[in-house]
Amino acid sequence: MDAEALRTFVAVAGTGHFLAAADELRISQQAVSKRIAALERHLGVTLLVRSSRGSRLSLDGQVFLPHAKRALTALEQAERAVRPGSRPLRVDVLNRRIAPAQAVYRFYRSNPGANLDVVTLSNENAAQAARAVLEGSIDASFRALPADRVPAGITAERLLDAPLELLVGPGHPLAHAPWTGPADLTGHRIWIPGITPGTEWAAFYQALSEAFGLSIDALGPHFGDEALMDALAGSDSLATLVGGGDRYLWPQSHDLRRIPLREPTPVYPHVLLSRSGDRHPVLTALREHLRTPPRTPDDVWVPDWEGPGADRMGS
Protein backbone atom coordinates (compact mmCIF):
# COMPACT_ATOMS: atom_id res chain seq x y z
CA MET A 1 0.00 0.00 0.00
CA ASP A 2 1.33 3.43 -0.98
CA ALA A 3 2.46 5.43 2.05
CA GLU A 4 1.87 8.73 0.21
CA ALA A 5 -1.73 7.70 -0.50
CA LEU A 6 -2.21 6.94 3.20
CA ARG A 7 -0.67 10.26 4.17
CA THR A 8 -2.96 12.06 1.69
CA PHE A 9 -6.06 10.30 3.01
CA VAL A 10 -5.21 11.28 6.61
CA ALA A 11 -4.66 14.89 5.49
CA VAL A 12 -8.02 15.08 3.71
CA ALA A 13 -9.74 13.47 6.70
CA GLY A 14 -8.19 16.10 8.95
CA THR A 15 -8.91 19.17 6.83
CA GLY A 16 -12.19 18.09 5.23
CA HIS A 17 -11.12 19.57 1.89
CA PHE A 18 -9.01 18.31 -0.99
CA LEU A 19 -7.59 21.80 -1.64
CA ALA A 20 -6.58 22.29 2.00
CA ALA A 21 -4.92 18.85 2.03
CA ALA A 22 -3.07 19.74 -1.18
CA ASP A 23 -1.75 22.93 0.42
CA GLU A 24 -0.68 21.00 3.53
CA LEU A 25 1.15 18.37 1.49
CA ARG A 26 2.47 20.91 -1.04
CA ILE A 27 1.08 19.04 -4.02
CA SER A 28 -1.65 19.82 -6.53
CA GLN A 29 -5.33 19.20 -5.86
CA GLN A 30 -5.33 16.89 -8.88
CA ALA A 31 -2.55 14.79 -7.27
CA VAL A 32 -4.64 14.52 -4.08
CA SER A 33 -7.64 13.31 -6.09
CA LYS A 34 -5.54 10.73 -7.94
CA ARG A 35 -4.02 9.34 -4.71
CA ILE A 36 -7.39 9.00 -2.98
CA ALA A 37 -8.93 7.35 -6.05
CA ALA A 38 -6.03 4.88 -6.26
CA LEU A 39 -6.35 4.05 -2.55
CA GLU A 40 -10.09 3.47 -2.84
CA ARG A 41 -9.57 1.22 -5.88
CA HIS A 42 -6.94 -0.77 -3.98
CA LEU A 43 -9.25 -1.26 -0.98
CA GLY A 44 -12.42 -1.68 -3.00
CA VAL A 45 -14.37 0.74 -0.81
CA THR A 46 -15.31 4.43 -0.74
CA LEU A 47 -13.41 6.25 1.97
CA LEU A 48 -14.59 9.82 1.40
CA VAL A 49 -17.95 11.25 0.50
CA ARG A 50 -17.52 14.35 -1.67
CA SER A 51 -19.92 17.30 -1.65
CA SER A 52 -19.93 20.97 -2.57
CA ARG A 53 -19.03 21.82 1.02
CA GLY A 54 -16.00 19.50 1.14
CA SER A 55 -15.39 15.86 2.03
CA ARG A 56 -16.42 13.70 4.95
CA LEU A 57 -15.50 10.20 5.95
CA SER A 58 -17.71 7.33 4.87
CA LEU A 59 -18.40 4.55 7.35
CA ASP A 60 -15.52 2.59 5.81
CA GLY A 61 -13.37 5.70 6.01
CA GLN A 62 -14.12 6.08 9.73
CA VAL A 63 -13.06 2.49 10.33
CA PHE A 64 -9.94 2.83 8.17
CA LEU A 65 -8.66 6.17 9.55
CA PRO A 66 -7.18 4.99 12.90
CA HIS A 67 -5.42 2.10 11.15
CA ALA A 68 -3.99 4.47 8.54
CA LYS A 69 -2.66 6.76 11.29
CA ARG A 70 -1.02 3.85 13.12
CA ALA A 71 0.55 2.61 9.87
CA LEU A 72 2.03 6.04 9.18
CA THR A 73 3.37 6.29 12.73
CA ALA A 74 5.02 2.88 12.41
CA LEU A 75 6.54 3.87 9.06
CA GLU A 76 7.95 7.10 10.49
CA GLN A 77 9.45 5.19 13.43
CA ALA A 78 11.01 2.66 11.05
CA GLU A 79 12.52 5.45 8.94
CA ARG A 80 13.93 7.19 12.01
CA ALA A 81 15.46 3.93 13.24
CA VAL A 82 17.67 3.57 10.16
CA ARG A 83 18.30 7.23 9.43
CA PRO A 84 22.06 7.96 9.50
CA GLY A 85 23.05 8.61 13.09
CA SER A 86 19.84 7.24 14.61
CA ARG A 87 21.45 3.95 15.64
CA PRO A 88 24.94 3.13 16.94
CA LEU A 89 27.77 2.78 14.45
CA ARG A 90 28.76 -0.89 14.66
CA VAL A 91 32.53 -1.21 14.25
CA ASP A 92 34.63 -4.38 14.17
CA VAL A 93 38.04 -3.83 15.81
CA LEU A 94 39.17 -7.48 15.44
CA ASN A 95 40.70 -7.72 18.92
CA ARG A 96 40.19 -5.46 21.93
CA ARG A 97 43.91 -5.47 22.81
CA ILE A 98 45.28 -4.16 19.51
CA ALA A 99 45.63 -0.81 17.74
CA PRO A 100 42.15 -0.45 16.16
CA ALA A 101 40.42 -0.92 19.51
CA GLN A 102 42.73 1.61 21.14
CA ALA A 103 42.21 4.08 18.30
CA VAL A 104 38.42 3.79 18.48
CA TYR A 105 38.59 4.18 22.27
CA ARG A 106 40.65 7.37 21.90
CA PHE A 107 38.09 8.64 19.40
CA TYR A 108 35.30 7.94 21.88
CA ARG A 109 37.20 9.68 24.67
CA SER A 110 37.43 12.80 22.51
CA ASN A 111 33.80 12.41 21.35
CA PRO A 112 32.00 11.10 24.47
CA GLY A 113 28.56 11.48 22.89
CA ALA A 114 29.41 9.30 19.88
CA ASN A 115 26.88 6.50 19.38
CA LEU A 116 29.17 3.46 19.03
CA ASP A 117 28.85 -0.31 19.21
CA VAL A 118 32.27 -2.02 19.19
CA VAL A 119 32.51 -5.72 18.27
CA THR A 120 35.33 -8.19 17.55
CA LEU A 121 35.00 -10.53 14.57
CA SER A 122 38.20 -12.31 15.55
CA ASN A 123 37.34 -15.54 13.72
CA GLU A 124 36.63 -13.90 10.35
CA ASN A 125 39.25 -13.05 7.75
CA ALA A 126 39.31 -9.81 5.74
CA ALA A 127 37.08 -11.13 2.95
CA GLN A 128 34.49 -12.33 5.46
CA ALA A 129 34.61 -9.01 7.32
CA ALA A 130 34.12 -7.12 4.05
CA ARG A 131 31.10 -9.31 3.28
CA ALA A 132 29.67 -8.56 6.73
CA VAL A 133 30.02 -4.84 5.97
CA LEU A 134 28.27 -5.26 2.62
CA GLU A 135 25.46 -7.29 4.18
CA GLY A 136 24.98 -4.67 6.90
CA SER A 137 25.64 -6.78 9.99
CA ILE A 138 28.44 -4.31 10.77
CA ASP A 139 29.08 -0.80 9.46
CA ALA A 140 32.87 -0.81 9.40
CA SER A 141 35.86 -3.06 10.02
CA PHE A 142 39.61 -2.61 10.46
CA ARG A 143 41.46 -5.06 8.22
CA ALA A 144 44.60 -5.43 6.09
CA LEU A 145 43.05 -5.97 2.68
CA PRO A 146 45.02 -5.74 -0.60
CA ALA A 147 43.68 -3.13 -3.03
CA ASP A 148 42.79 -5.72 -5.68
CA ARG A 149 40.61 -7.61 -3.18
CA VAL A 150 38.40 -4.70 -2.14
CA PRO A 151 34.92 -5.80 -3.31
CA ALA A 152 32.48 -3.60 -5.18
CA GLY A 153 30.43 -1.45 -2.88
CA ILE A 154 33.18 -1.14 -0.27
CA THR A 155 35.30 1.93 0.42
CA ALA A 156 38.71 1.13 1.93
CA GLU A 157 41.07 3.68 3.41
CA ARG A 158 44.38 2.94 5.11
CA LEU A 159 44.05 5.01 8.27
CA LEU A 160 46.03 3.23 10.95
CA ASP A 161 49.60 1.92 10.73
CA ALA A 162 50.65 -0.08 13.80
CA PRO A 163 54.48 -0.21 14.22
CA LEU A 164 55.71 -3.61 15.37
CA GLU A 165 57.85 -4.19 18.45
CA LEU A 166 59.78 -7.23 19.63
CA LEU A 167 58.62 -8.60 22.98
CA VAL A 168 61.15 -10.71 24.92
CA GLY A 169 61.94 -11.94 28.39
CA PRO A 170 64.79 -10.50 30.52
CA GLY A 171 67.19 -13.29 29.54
CA HIS A 172 66.89 -12.81 25.77
CA PRO A 173 70.04 -11.57 23.99
CA LEU A 174 68.17 -8.48 22.77
CA ALA A 175 66.51 -7.69 26.10
CA HIS A 176 68.72 -4.65 26.74
CA ALA A 177 68.80 -3.29 23.19
CA PRO A 178 67.30 0.23 22.83
CA TRP A 179 66.03 -0.86 19.41
CA THR A 180 66.80 -3.44 16.75
CA GLY A 181 66.34 -3.84 13.03
CA PRO A 182 64.16 -6.54 11.44
CA ALA A 183 67.17 -8.05 9.71
CA ASP A 184 68.88 -8.44 13.10
CA LEU A 185 66.19 -10.92 14.10
CA THR A 186 67.47 -13.52 11.65
CA GLY A 187 68.24 -16.69 13.57
CA HIS A 188 66.01 -15.82 16.51
CA ARG A 189 62.84 -17.83 17.01
CA ILE A 190 59.77 -15.61 16.82
CA TRP A 191 56.69 -17.40 18.08
CA ILE A 192 53.25 -16.01 17.25
CA PRO A 193 50.72 -18.65 18.26
CA GLY A 194 47.22 -18.38 16.87
CA ILE A 195 48.10 -17.38 13.30
CA THR A 196 45.14 -18.72 11.32
CA PRO A 197 45.91 -19.90 7.76
CA GLY A 198 44.08 -17.89 5.12
CA THR A 199 43.83 -14.73 7.22
CA GLU A 200 45.32 -11.36 6.35
CA TRP A 201 47.61 -11.49 9.38
CA ALA A 202 48.97 -14.84 8.21
CA ALA A 203 49.74 -13.24 4.82
CA PHE A 204 51.36 -10.27 6.58
CA TYR A 205 53.71 -12.38 8.70
CA GLN A 206 54.56 -14.58 5.72
CA ALA A 207 55.57 -11.47 3.74
CA LEU A 208 57.57 -10.16 6.72
CA SER A 209 59.41 -13.48 7.07
CA GLU A 210 60.32 -13.55 3.38
CA ALA A 211 61.42 -9.90 3.30
CA PHE A 212 63.89 -10.19 6.20
CA GLY A 213 64.66 -13.91 6.38
CA LEU A 214 62.92 -14.37 9.72
CA SER A 215 61.84 -17.53 11.45
CA ILE A 216 58.22 -16.86 12.47
CA ASP A 217 56.14 -19.83 13.50
CA ALA A 218 52.79 -20.55 15.09
CA LEU A 219 53.59 -24.10 16.19
CA GLY A 220 51.60 -25.68 18.98
CA PRO A 221 48.22 -24.84 20.47
CA HIS A 222 47.42 -21.26 21.46
CA PHE A 223 46.56 -21.23 25.17
CA GLY A 224 46.00 -17.47 25.26
CA ASP A 225 48.04 -14.31 25.75
CA GLU A 226 48.81 -15.07 29.40
CA ALA A 227 50.42 -18.39 28.48
CA LEU A 228 52.47 -16.65 25.79
CA MET A 229 53.75 -14.09 28.30
CA ASP A 230 54.65 -16.88 30.73
CA ALA A 231 56.64 -18.65 28.00
CA LEU A 232 58.52 -15.48 27.06
CA ALA A 233 59.43 -14.74 30.68
CA GLY A 234 60.97 -18.17 31.17
CA SER A 235 62.91 -18.35 27.88
CA ASP A 236 66.32 -17.00 26.85
CA SER A 237 65.61 -17.49 23.15
CA LEU A 238 61.91 -17.03 22.51
CA ALA A 239 60.46 -13.76 21.19
CA THR A 240 57.18 -12.54 19.73
CA LEU A 241 55.97 -9.50 17.83
CA VAL A 242 53.32 -7.07 19.08
CA GLY A 243 51.94 -3.75 17.94
CA GLY A 244 53.44 -0.66 19.53
CA GLY A 245 50.08 0.34 21.00
CA ASP A 246 48.79 -3.14 21.85
CA ARG A 247 47.60 -3.55 25.43
CA TYR A 248 49.02 -6.69 27.02
CA LEU A 249 49.36 -7.31 30.73
CA TRP A 250 51.80 -9.55 32.57
CA PRO A 251 53.05 -9.94 36.15
CA GLN A 252 55.73 -7.47 37.14
CA SER A 253 58.01 -10.39 37.96
CA HIS A 254 58.02 -11.41 34.26
CA ASP A 255 60.05 -8.26 33.46
CA LEU A 256 59.21 -8.50 29.76
CA ARG A 257 60.83 -5.97 27.43
CA ARG A 258 59.38 -4.16 24.38
CA ILE A 259 62.10 -3.51 21.81
CA PRO A 260 61.21 -1.03 19.00
CA LEU A 261 61.99 -2.13 15.44
CA ARG A 262 63.72 0.40 13.19
CA GLU A 263 65.53 0.77 9.86
CA PRO A 264 62.94 0.02 8.65
CA THR A 265 59.98 -0.12 11.03
CA PRO A 266 57.54 -2.85 9.96
CA VAL A 267 53.96 -1.60 10.32
CA TYR A 268 50.72 -3.51 10.18
CA PRO A 269 48.52 -1.51 7.76
CA HIS A 270 44.98 -1.37 9.15
CA VAL A 271 42.45 -0.38 6.49
CA LEU A 272 39.00 0.88 7.45
CA LEU A 273 36.32 -0.86 5.39
CA SER A 274 32.85 0.67 5.09
CA ARG A 275 29.94 0.63 2.65
CA SER A 276 30.39 3.10 -0.18
CA GLY A 277 28.20 6.13 0.37
CA ASP A 278 27.53 5.40 4.06
CA ARG A 279 26.59 8.76 5.60
CA HIS A 280 26.55 7.77 9.27
CA PRO A 281 27.85 10.90 11.06
CA VAL A 282 29.88 8.88 13.57
CA LEU A 283 31.65 7.08 10.71
CA THR A 284 32.49 10.45 9.14
CA ALA A 285 33.81 11.75 12.47
CA LEU A 286 35.85 8.57 13.05
CA ARG A 287 37.50 8.89 9.64
CA GLU A 288 38.40 12.51 10.29
CA HIS A 289 39.81 11.57 13.71
CA LEU A 290 42.00 8.84 12.21
CA ARG A 291 43.23 11.13 9.42
CA THR A 292 45.15 13.16 11.99
CA PRO A 293 48.82 12.96 10.92
CA PRO A 294 50.21 9.75 12.49
CA ARG A 295 53.44 9.46 14.43
CA THR A 296 54.60 6.52 12.33
CA PRO A 297 58.32 6.73 11.36
CA ASP A 298 59.11 7.77 7.79
CA ASP A 299 61.18 4.64 7.17
CA VAL A 300 58.52 1.93 7.26
CA TRP A 301 57.98 -1.47 5.71
CA VAL A 302 54.64 -2.84 4.56
CA PRO A 303 53.96 -5.85 2.33
CA ASP A 304 54.21 -5.26 -1.42
CA TRP A 305 50.49 -5.95 -1.77
CA GLU A 306 49.61 -3.05 0.51
CA GLY A 307 51.57 -0.16 -0.96
CA PRO A 308 51.28 3.47 0.21
CA GLY A 309 48.30 4.66 2.21
CA ALA A 310 45.45 5.85 0.01
CA ASP A 311 41.69 5.89 -0.42
CA ARG A 312 40.49 2.86 -2.35
CA MET A 313 37.03 2.00 -3.58
CA GLY A 314 35.88 -1.32 -4.95
CA SER A 315 34.55 -1.11 -8.51
Short mmCIF file of N, CA, C and O in Angstrom, two decimals, residues 49-133:
data_model
loop_
_atom_site.label_atom_id
_atom_site.label_comp_id
_atom_site.label_asym_id
_atom_site.label_seq_id
_atom_site.Cartn_x
_atom_site.Cartn_y
_atom_site.Cartn_z
N VAL A 49 -16.73 10.82 1.19
CA VAL A 49 -17.95 11.25 0.50
C VAL A 49 -17.77 12.71 0.12
O VAL A 49 -17.59 13.57 1.00
N ARG A 50 -17.76 12.99 -1.20
CA ARG A 50 -17.52 14.35 -1.67
C ARG A 50 -18.84 15.11 -1.76
O ARG A 50 -19.87 14.55 -2.11
N SER A 51 -18.76 16.41 -1.48
CA SER A 51 -19.92 17.30 -1.65
C SER A 51 -19.40 18.69 -1.96
O SER A 51 -18.20 18.95 -1.92
N SER A 52 -20.33 19.60 -2.26
CA SER A 52 -19.93 20.97 -2.57
C SER A 52 -19.31 21.67 -1.38
O SER A 52 -18.60 22.66 -1.53
N ARG A 53 -19.56 21.19 -0.19
CA ARG A 53 -19.03 21.82 1.02
C ARG A 53 -17.73 21.16 1.49
O ARG A 53 -17.19 21.54 2.52
N GLY A 54 -17.25 20.16 0.76
CA GLY A 54 -16.00 19.50 1.14
C GLY A 54 -16.11 17.99 1.10
O GLY A 54 -16.87 17.43 0.29
N SER A 55 -15.40 17.33 1.97
CA SER A 55 -15.39 15.86 2.03
C SER A 55 -15.56 15.41 3.47
O SER A 55 -15.05 16.04 4.39
N ARG A 56 -16.28 14.31 3.62
CA ARG A 56 -16.42 13.70 4.95
C ARG A 56 -16.14 12.22 4.83
O ARG A 56 -16.25 11.62 3.74
N LEU A 57 -15.80 11.62 5.94
CA LEU A 57 -15.50 10.20 5.95
C LEU A 57 -16.75 9.36 5.78
O LEU A 57 -17.79 9.64 6.40
N SER A 58 -16.64 8.33 4.94
CA SER A 58 -17.71 7.33 4.87
C SER A 58 -17.60 6.43 6.09
O SER A 58 -16.65 6.55 6.89
N LEU A 59 -18.51 5.50 6.23
CA LEU A 59 -18.40 4.55 7.35
C LEU A 59 -17.11 3.74 7.25
O LEU A 59 -16.43 3.51 8.25
N ASP A 60 -16.78 3.32 6.01
CA ASP A 60 -15.52 2.59 5.81
C ASP A 60 -14.33 3.49 6.11
O ASP A 60 -13.31 3.05 6.67
N GLY A 61 -14.45 4.76 5.73
CA GLY A 61 -13.37 5.70 6.01
C GLY A 61 -13.14 5.89 7.49
O GLY A 61 -12.00 6.01 7.96
N GLN A 62 -14.24 5.93 8.28
CA GLN A 62 -14.12 6.08 9.73
C GLN A 62 -13.41 4.87 10.35
O GLN A 62 -12.63 5.01 11.29
N VAL A 63 -13.71 3.69 9.82
CA VAL A 63 -13.06 2.49 10.33
C VAL A 63 -11.58 2.46 9.93
O VAL A 63 -10.71 2.06 10.71
N PHE A 64 -11.29 2.91 8.71
CA PHE A 64 -9.94 2.83 8.17
C PHE A 64 -9.01 3.88 8.76
O PHE A 64 -7.80 3.63 8.89
N LEU A 65 -9.51 5.05 9.14
CA LEU A 65 -8.66 6.17 9.55
C LEU A 65 -7.70 5.83 10.69
O LEU A 65 -6.50 6.11 10.57
N PRO A 66 -8.15 5.26 11.82
CA PRO A 66 -7.18 4.99 12.90
C PRO A 66 -6.09 4.00 12.49
O PRO A 66 -4.94 4.11 12.93
N HIS A 67 -6.42 3.05 11.64
CA HIS A 67 -5.42 2.10 11.15
C HIS A 67 -4.40 2.81 10.26
O HIS A 67 -3.19 2.53 10.34
N ALA A 68 -4.89 3.72 9.42
CA ALA A 68 -3.99 4.47 8.54
C ALA A 68 -3.02 5.31 9.37
O ALA A 68 -1.83 5.40 9.07
N LYS A 69 -3.53 5.93 10.43
CA LYS A 69 -2.66 6.76 11.29
C LYS A 69 -1.61 5.90 11.97
O LYS A 69 -0.43 6.30 12.06
N ARG A 70 -1.98 4.73 12.46
CA ARG A 70 -1.02 3.85 13.12
C ARG A 70 0.04 3.36 12.13
O ARG A 70 1.22 3.25 12.47
N ALA A 71 -0.40 3.07 10.89
CA ALA A 71 0.55 2.61 9.87
C ALA A 71 1.56 3.70 9.55
O ALA A 71 2.77 3.43 9.42
N LEU A 72 1.12 4.94 9.46
CA LEU A 72 2.03 6.04 9.18
C LEU A 72 3.01 6.27 10.34
O LEU A 72 4.19 6.55 10.13
N THR A 73 2.50 6.14 11.56
CA THR A 73 3.37 6.29 12.73
C THR A 73 4.46 5.22 12.74
O THR A 73 5.63 5.50 13.00
N ALA A 74 4.05 3.98 12.45
CA ALA A 74 5.02 2.88 12.41
C ALA A 74 6.05 3.09 11.32
O ALA A 74 7.26 2.82 11.51
N LEU A 75 5.62 3.61 10.16
CA LEU A 75 6.54 3.87 9.06
C LEU A 75 7.54 4.95 9.44
O LEU A 75 8.74 4.83 9.17
N GLU A 76 7.05 6.02 10.08
CA GLU A 76 7.95 7.10 10.49
C GLU A 76 8.98 6.61 11.52
O GLU A 76 10.15 6.99 11.48
N GLN A 77 8.53 5.74 12.43
CA GLN A 77 9.45 5.19 13.43
C GLN A 77 10.50 4.31 12.77
O GLN A 77 11.68 4.34 13.14
N ALA A 78 10.07 3.52 11.76
CA ALA A 78 11.01 2.66 11.05
C ALA A 78 12.04 3.49 10.30
O ALA A 78 13.24 3.17 10.28
N GLU A 79 11.60 4.58 9.68
CA GLU A 79 12.52 5.45 8.94
C GLU A 79 13.52 6.11 9.88
O GLU A 79 14.71 6.21 9.57
N ARG A 80 13.03 6.56 11.04
CA ARG A 80 13.93 7.19 12.01
C ARG A 80 14.97 6.21 12.53
O ARG A 80 16.12 6.57 12.81
N ALA A 81 14.56 4.94 12.66
CA ALA A 81 15.46 3.93 13.24
C ALA A 81 16.68 3.69 12.37
O ALA A 81 17.75 3.33 12.88
N VAL A 82 16.54 3.85 11.05
CA VAL A 82 17.67 3.57 10.16
C VAL A 82 18.24 4.84 9.55
O VAL A 82 19.16 4.77 8.73
N ARG A 83 17.75 5.98 9.93
CA ARG A 83 18.30 7.23 9.43
C ARG A 83 19.74 7.37 9.93
O ARG A 83 20.03 7.04 11.08
N PRO A 84 20.66 7.84 9.06
CA PRO A 84 22.06 7.96 9.50
C PRO A 84 22.19 8.69 10.83
O PRO A 84 21.70 9.79 10.99
N GLY A 85 22.84 8.02 11.77
CA GLY A 85 23.05 8.61 13.09
C GLY A 85 22.01 8.22 14.11
O GLY A 85 22.18 8.49 15.30
N SER A 86 20.91 7.58 13.67
CA SER A 86 19.84 7.24 14.61
C SER A 86 20.16 6.00 15.42
O SER A 86 19.60 5.78 16.48
N ARG A 87 21.06 5.15 14.91
CA ARG A 87 21.45 3.95 15.64
C ARG A 87 22.96 3.96 15.82
O ARG A 87 23.67 4.70 15.13
N PRO A 88 23.48 3.14 16.73
CA PRO A 88 24.94 3.13 16.94
C PRO A 88 25.70 2.68 15.70
O PRO A 88 25.22 1.85 14.93
N LEU A 89 26.88 3.25 15.50
CA LEU A 89 27.77 2.78 14.45
C LEU A 89 28.42 1.50 14.96
O LEU A 89 29.10 1.50 15.99
N ARG A 90 28.24 0.42 14.23
CA ARG A 90 28.76 -0.89 14.66
C ARG A 90 30.11 -1.14 13.97
O ARG A 90 30.17 -1.33 12.76
N VAL A 91 31.17 -1.14 14.78
CA VAL A 91 32.53 -1.21 14.25
C VAL A 91 33.23 -2.47 14.75
O VAL A 91 33.25 -2.74 15.95
N ASP A 92 33.82 -3.21 13.83
CA ASP A 92 34.63 -4.38 14.17
C ASP A 92 36.08 -3.95 14.34
O ASP A 92 36.68 -3.39 13.42
N VAL A 93 36.64 -4.20 15.54
CA VAL A 93 38.04 -3.83 15.81
C VAL A 93 38.95 -5.05 15.86
O VAL A 93 40.12 -4.93 16.23
N LEU A 94 38.43 -6.22 15.54
CA LEU A 94 39.17 -7.48 15.44
C LEU A 94 39.58 -8.05 16.78
O LEU A 94 39.31 -9.21 17.08
N ASN A 95 40.22 -7.26 17.62
CA ASN A 95 40.70 -7.72 18.92
C ASN A 95 40.78 -6.50 19.85
O ASN A 95 41.32 -5.46 19.46
N ARG A 96 40.26 -6.63 21.05
CA ARG A 96 40.19 -5.46 21.93
C ARG A 96 41.54 -5.03 22.49
O ARG A 96 41.65 -3.97 23.10
N ARG A 97 42.59 -5.83 22.28
CA ARG A 97 43.91 -5.47 22.81
C ARG A 97 44.74 -4.66 21.82
O ARG A 97 45.73 -4.05 22.21
N ILE A 98 44.37 -4.69 20.53
CA ILE A 98 45.28 -4.16 19.51
C ILE A 98 44.89 -2.76 19.06
O ILE A 98 43.93 -2.17 19.54
N ALA A 99 45.69 -2.23 18.11
CA ALA A 99 45.63 -0.81 17.74
C ALA A 99 44.25 -0.30 17.35
O ALA A 99 43.87 0.79 17.79
N PRO A 100 43.46 -1.01 16.52
CA PRO A 100 42.15 -0.45 16.16
C PRO A 100 41.25 -0.19 17.37
O PRO A 100 40.59 0.86 17.44
N ALA A 101 41.24 -1.12 18.32
CA ALA A 101 40.42 -0.92 19.51
C ALA A 101 40.89 0.29 20.30
O ALA A 101 40.07 1.10 20.79
N GLN A 102 42.20 0.46 20.41
CA GLN A 102 42.73 1.61 21.14
C GLN A 102 42.42 2.91 20.42
O GLN A 102 42.10 3.93 21.05
N ALA A 103 42.50 2.88 19.08
CA ALA A 103 42.21 4.08 18.30
C ALA A 103 40.74 4.48 18.42
O ALA A 103 40.41 5.66 18.56
N VAL A 104 39.85 3.49 18.36
CA VAL A 104 38.42 3.79 18.48
C VAL A 104 38.11 4.29 19.90
O VAL A 104 37.28 5.18 20.09
N TYR A 105 38.79 3.72 20.89
CA TYR A 105 38.59 4.18 22.27
C TYR A 105 39.04 5.63 22.42
O TYR A 105 38.37 6.44 23.06
N ARG A 106 40.19 5.98 21.83
CA ARG A 106 40.65 7.37 21.90
C ARG A 106 39.66 8.30 21.21
O ARG A 106 39.41 9.42 21.68
N PHE A 107 39.11 7.84 20.09
CA PHE A 107 38.09 8.64 19.40
C PHE A 107 36.89 8.87 20.31
O PHE A 107 36.37 9.99 20.40
N TYR A 108 36.46 7.80 20.99
CA TYR A 108 35.30 7.94 21.88
C TYR A 108 35.61 8.88 23.04
O TYR A 108 34.76 9.67 23.46
N ARG A 109 36.82 8.80 23.56
CA ARG A 109 37.20 9.68 24.67
C ARG A 109 37.14 11.15 24.24
O ARG A 109 36.80 12.03 25.04
N SER A 110 37.48 11.43 23.00
CA SER A 110 37.43 12.80 22.51
C SER A 110 36.05 13.18 21.97
O SER A 110 35.79 14.36 21.72
N ASN A 111 35.18 12.18 21.81
CA ASN A 111 33.80 12.41 21.35
C ASN A 111 32.86 11.59 22.24
O ASN A 111 32.26 10.61 21.78
N PRO A 112 32.72 11.95 23.52
CA PRO A 112 32.00 11.10 24.47
C PRO A 112 30.53 10.87 24.13
O PRO A 112 29.93 9.93 24.62
N GLY A 113 29.96 11.70 23.26
CA GLY A 113 28.56 11.48 22.89
C GLY A 113 28.39 10.59 21.67
O GLY A 113 27.25 10.33 21.25
N ALA A 114 29.49 10.11 21.10
CA ALA A 114 29.41 9.30 19.88
C ALA A 114 28.64 8.00 20.15
O ALA A 114 28.89 7.30 21.12
N ASN A 115 27.72 7.69 19.25
CA ASN A 115 26.88 6.50 19.38
C ASN A 115 27.59 5.32 18.73
O ASN A 115 27.52 5.13 17.51
N LEU A 116 28.29 4.52 19.54
CA LEU A 116 29.17 3.46 19.03
C LEU A 116 28.78 2.09 19.59
O LEU A 116 28.34 1.98 20.72
N ASP A 117 28.97 1.07 18.77
CA ASP A 117 28.85 -0.31 19.21
C ASP A 117 30.08 -1.04 18.69
O ASP A 117 30.23 -1.23 17.48
N VAL A 118 31.00 -1.41 19.58
CA VAL A 118 32.27 -2.02 19.19
C VAL A 118 32.18 -3.54 19.33
O VAL A 118 31.79 -4.05 20.38
N VAL A 119 32.54 -4.26 18.27
CA VAL A 119 32.51 -5.72 18.27
C VAL A 119 33.85 -6.25 17.79
O VAL A 119 34.68 -5.51 17.25
N THR A 120 34.09 -7.55 18.00
CA THR A 120 35.33 -8.19 17.55
C THR A 120 34.99 -9.43 16.74
O THR A 120 34.54 -10.43 17.30
N LEU A 121 35.19 -9.36 15.44
CA LEU A 121 35.00 -10.53 14.57
C LEU A 121 36.34 -11.23 14.42
O LEU A 121 36.94 -11.27 13.35
N SER A 122 36.83 -11.77 15.52
CA SER A 122 38.20 -12.31 15.55
C SER A 122 38.35 -13.62 14.78
O SER A 122 39.48 -14.02 14.47
N ASN A 123 37.25 -14.28 14.45
CA ASN A 123 37.34 -15.54 13.72
C ASN A 123 37.14 -15.38 12.22
O ASN A 123 37.23 -16.35 11.48
N GLU A 124 36.86 -14.16 11.76
CA GLU A 124 36.63 -13.90 10.35
C GLU A 124 37.86 -13.28 9.72
O GLU A 124 38.53 -12.45 10.34
N ASN A 125 38.15 -13.67 8.46
CA ASN A 125 39.25 -13.05 7.75
C ASN A 125 38.77 -11.77 7.08
O ASN A 125 37.60 -11.38 7.21
N ALA A 126 39.66 -11.11 6.33
CA ALA A 126 39.31 -9.81 5.74
C ALA A 126 38.15 -9.92 4.76
O ALA A 126 37.26 -9.06 4.74
N ALA A 127 38.16 -10.97 3.93
CA ALA A 127 37.08 -11.13 2.95
C ALA A 127 35.74 -11.33 3.65
O ALA A 127 34.71 -10.79 3.22
N GLN A 128 35.73 -12.11 4.72
CA GLN A 128 34.49 -12.33 5.46
C GLN A 128 34.03 -11.06 6.16
O GLN A 128 32.82 -10.77 6.22
N ALA A 129 34.98 -10.28 6.68
CA ALA A 129 34.61 -9.01 7.32
C ALA A 129 34.04 -8.04 6.30
O ALA A 129 33.06 -7.34 6.57
N ALA A 130 34.64 -7.99 5.11
CA ALA A 130 34.12 -7.12 4.05
C ALA A 130 32.70 -7.53 3.66
O ALA A 130 31.83 -6.68 3.43
N ARG A 131 32.45 -8.83 3.61
CA ARG A 131 31.10 -9.31 3.28
C ARG A 131 30.11 -8.91 4.37
O ARG A 131 28.97 -8.54 4.08
N ALA A 132 30.54 -8.97 5.63
CA ALA A 132 29.67 -8.56 6.73
C ALA A 132 29.32 -7.07 6.63
O ALA A 132 28.20 -6.66 6.94
N VAL A 133 30.29 -6.26 6.17
CA VAL A 133 30.02 -4.84 5.97
C VAL A 133 29.00 -4.66 4.85
O VAL A 133 28.04 -3.89 4.98
#
